[in-house]
Amino acid sequence: MRRLGDLAAHVGATLAGDPMFEIGGLCGLSDDLPGTLSFVGKPSQRRAALASRIPAFITRPEHALEGKHCLLHPDPDLAIVELARLFEPSRLAYAEARAIHPSAVIHPTAVIGEGSIVGAHVVIGEQVRIGARCVIQPGVVVMNRATLGDDCIIHPNAVVREDSVLGQRVVLQPGAVVGGDGYGFLERDGRHIKIPQLGNVILEDDVEIGANTTIDRGRFTATRVGRGTKVDNLVMIAHNVQVGEQCLIVAQTGISGSTHLGDRVTLAGQVGVTGHLEICNDVTVMGKSVVAKHVLRPGVYAGIPIRPIAQWKKAVARLNALARETGGSDSGQADEA
Amino acid sequence: MRRLGDLAAHVGATLAGDPMFEIGGLCGLSDDLPGTLSFVGKPSQRRAALASRIPAFITRPEHALEGKHCLLHPDPDLAIVELARLFEPSRLAYAEARAIHPSAVIHPTAVIGEGSIVGAHVVIGEQVRIGARCVIQPGVVVMNRATLGDDCIIHPNAVVREDSVLGQRVVLQPGAVVGGDGYGFLERDGRHIKIPQLGNVILEDDVEIGANTTIDRGRFTATRVGRGTKVDNLVMIAHNVQVGEQCLIVAQTGISGSTHLGDRVTLAGQVGVTGHLEICNDVTVMGKSVVAKHVLRPGVYAGIPIRPIAQWKKAVARLNALARETGGSDSGQADEA
Amino acid sequence: MRRLGDLAAHVGATLAGDPMFEIGGLCGLSDDLPGTLSFVGKPSQRRAALASRIPAFITRPEHALEGKHCLLHPDPDLAIVELARLFEPSRLAYAEARAIHPSAVIHPTAVIGEGSIVGAHVVIGEQVRIGARCVIQPGVVVMNRATLGDDCIIHPNAVVREDSVLGQRVVLQPGAVVGGDGYGFLERDGRHIKIPQLGNVILEDDVEIGANTTIDRGRFTATRVGRGTKVDNLVMIAHNVQVGEQCLIVAQTGISGSTHLGDRVTLAGQVGVTGHLEICNDVTVMGKSVVAKHVLRPGVYAGIPIRPIAQWKKAVARLNALARETGGSDSGQADEA
């Protein structure tokens, strides 16, 4: 239980309500849980907030809710994120017991930075360097010569293969694989000869990689994911791909070999990108789309293959009209989602 | 080797054949293996069964096969499933040796139910509760405060993250990840700030999760998969998704955040569902489709984006006709598959 | 550092340059790294090679580059692969220390072939047989009765479930799952009854399986991947599928149950194949396509659903024209990629 007065102070909010009122946790507006604190990001949510059983909200100063305890803050979305950190339960396995679990196998040439925690049954190979305050959860394998910066969190059973380089504050969700061999074979006489994959993977500062996502090592040089880019679950990033900074690569997207993405590129879920392409800065591609040519202009794209979103919407409407000429028009779906 | 008489008795079938005849295993009709028992579910399979080398079959009473040993049963499909359990080899690693392998690392505050087996190199965190007769295979990690009901089977190297709640008889195939962080980031000043994911994952009774599938924890509350739902391999279920009971979510499907599925929903392979949608009970979506709006009416849907199956078939026919006007009509494919 | 004279001798190339000249590594033409050796596979790359900072190249005898050290070889692509093996860093965790890491848990009935290396925290079950010179990296689990041929490499945290059979020189990338239960359920009274999956998985000689790919065991008999076939990351191969020899199954493709692929079939990324189909030899399916009927004729196919590539290109052109009638024609993309 935490007092509203303390929470308001923590995020620099003005309190319109009882500073001694206690809440047990946070929730979303639709969760509608008594005894919690929630937030109103848009004016359109005010009515639902007022009608809810939630006793306390973070709102903008101009949107205080009558009958609710309110923390008034100019950026409620940000303030709730900061408060959420206070409510996060400990993720440290055995942190209290010891920094390095005795079952971890750490090569004598490896260096583990100050304050780092290594969980049970972790394996750390030769000449690995791990920075300060990292959390290496149980079952993780970090192979030879890999390096991790400070404050990285590697979740259970993730794998960091040889020579990978992770920057500061990199997070790998469970089962993520960094540095698997690129898919490279040379056909001769009807057989596929494996091409050695001599490169590595570089994940720059503040990159997060989702559960069971795979990022292959480069053929000669590095596959790279730029600073601040966040990759969702079950994404495939092939060898030699270069992903820029602050990109969002959503679940089950695949990026084929040697493609380069600029900064602030968003690929929504299940997008496919063919190899050896350039995608410029500030491109957004809608879910399930296919990118099969260079994208030279910022904007929003959709389709198989993609076209600018306005063209795509017209094409869909046109094709729908063609299709409808032959059938009923009741789609069984809502017109607005 | 097992005698037909014993097998007939086991499933309550009437035997038309030699009760002392012995078979070494089961097979499908197309496997056509001598010395085995198979089954005929549909009358159309009778001819192939008669022509096969398989000596024994389970059939409906009215479909006995001349010259074959027959177990007559009103539901051959069900009877063969019951018999198959007799032929299943032991999956228990080291079961004979001891219930808890000495290499497993189990926090002293964890509770393991009676008759449960914990394999080599398993890690079980603080305050975990595991029910009776569970099988935790080698390399599994169960993080702090997770709870498992009775009779769960967790296959090798699966991960159950903090606070997850698994009901009775839940099965996780190898590499499945339950409770990874939801993909939630807040953009401020061009950077993505991680939104703490305070919720958990709830898998209700009789849920099965496929190999390397990922189910993310909720932001504030639970991501939930309802009773009896079966999820195939490499599926992505995002944070706050609610899946109803007895659903089938087929391989490589992705369900985006906060979407709600009713009961008995089938999503065939590689379907994509966008976030914050409602899909009602008894909806089936064909493979590779995209669901981008609420689905308010039961039925079968297909397409990118989906429409009712009859409309979709007409649209495909129409578009095919348009396309054919410009080219030959030989598709290189069978007309009927 | 290696001398060009030695490298030329290693691959049987004629040297046009200084045999004592030393290089530190290999690179691709676009990497443009000083102090390295690269290769020119096509005449069109000559200009970039001449302009690069790369001092040494492998070229065809007729394509020697003035001012560069050249290894002249009739097949530069093959020669660079052979040279790359010389530069591959050791992948063996703890190889120098001992063949079998003391933390590995190996059942007394398992047999490990001569020269095989077993990494830390590996688990090997009852009656497993592992051939000679295999490398079993840390965290791998090989369950009961599985067999591996000689010279297999199993990367970290991969799982080989019960009864799987791997041939010679099979490679599993990290997190690959071989032998998970097939997705088989029988519906009775609104509930899904699990169908025991009694079969196994057979991976023939020289098969490679990508990171976090899943290959399910057959219902009664084997799921099989033929000799020399290479499977990329995050692919799903369902129960009873038969994949022929020398196939290429690219990332995030899914093949549904009981489908048979011939030899030399290529499925590009994110392809979906429905169940119980036959695909003949020498078929190529472009990325994101759907195969929903038998494919009886060799060739290249594309589309949702697929048609022969020439038909598909015409259909796309036609649909683009229809769509364009309603909008501008500037696609924001390059015409040629």
PDB file of C-alpha atoms in Angstrom, chain C residues 112-117 130-135 148-152 168:
ATOM      1  CA  ILE C 112      28.703 -40.513 -26.263  1.00  0.00           C
ATOM      2  CA  GLY C 113      30.916 -41.119 -29.299  1.00  0.00           C
ATOM      3  CA  GLU C 114      34.640 -40.572 -29.445  1.00  0.00           C
ATOM      4  CA  GLY C 115      35.818 -37.006 -29.687  1.00  0.00           C
ATOM      5  CA  SER C 116      32.419 -35.523 -28.862  1.00  0.00           C
ATOM      6  CA  ILE C 117      32.263 -32.461 -26.639  1.00  0.00           C
ATOM      7  CA  ILE C 130      25.532 -39.567 -29.750  1.00  0.00           C
ATOM      8  CA  GLY C 131      28.027 -40.208 -32.537  1.00  0.00           C
ATOM      9  CA  ALA C 132      31.657 -39.182 -32.865  1.00  0.00           C
ATOM     10  CA  ARG C 133      33.013 -35.645 -32.922  1.00  0.00           C
ATOM     11  CA  CYS C 134      29.699 -33.990 -32.033  1.00  0.00           C
ATOM     12  CA  VAL C 135      29.583 -30.629 -30.281  1.00  0.00           C
ATOM     13  CA  LEU C 148      22.626 -38.294 -33.205  1.00  0.00           C
ATOM     14  CA  GLY C 149      25.038 -39.251 -35.974  1.00  0.00           C
ATOM     15  CA  ASP C 150      28.655 -38.145 -36.221  1.00  0.00           C
ATOM     16  CA  ASP C 151      29.820 -34.541 -36.471  1.00  0.00           C
ATOM     17  CA  CYS C 152      26.568 -32.930 -35.351  1.00  0.00           C
ATOM     18  CA  GLN C 168      25.474 -37.149 -39.818  1.00  0.00           C
TER      19      GLN C 168
END
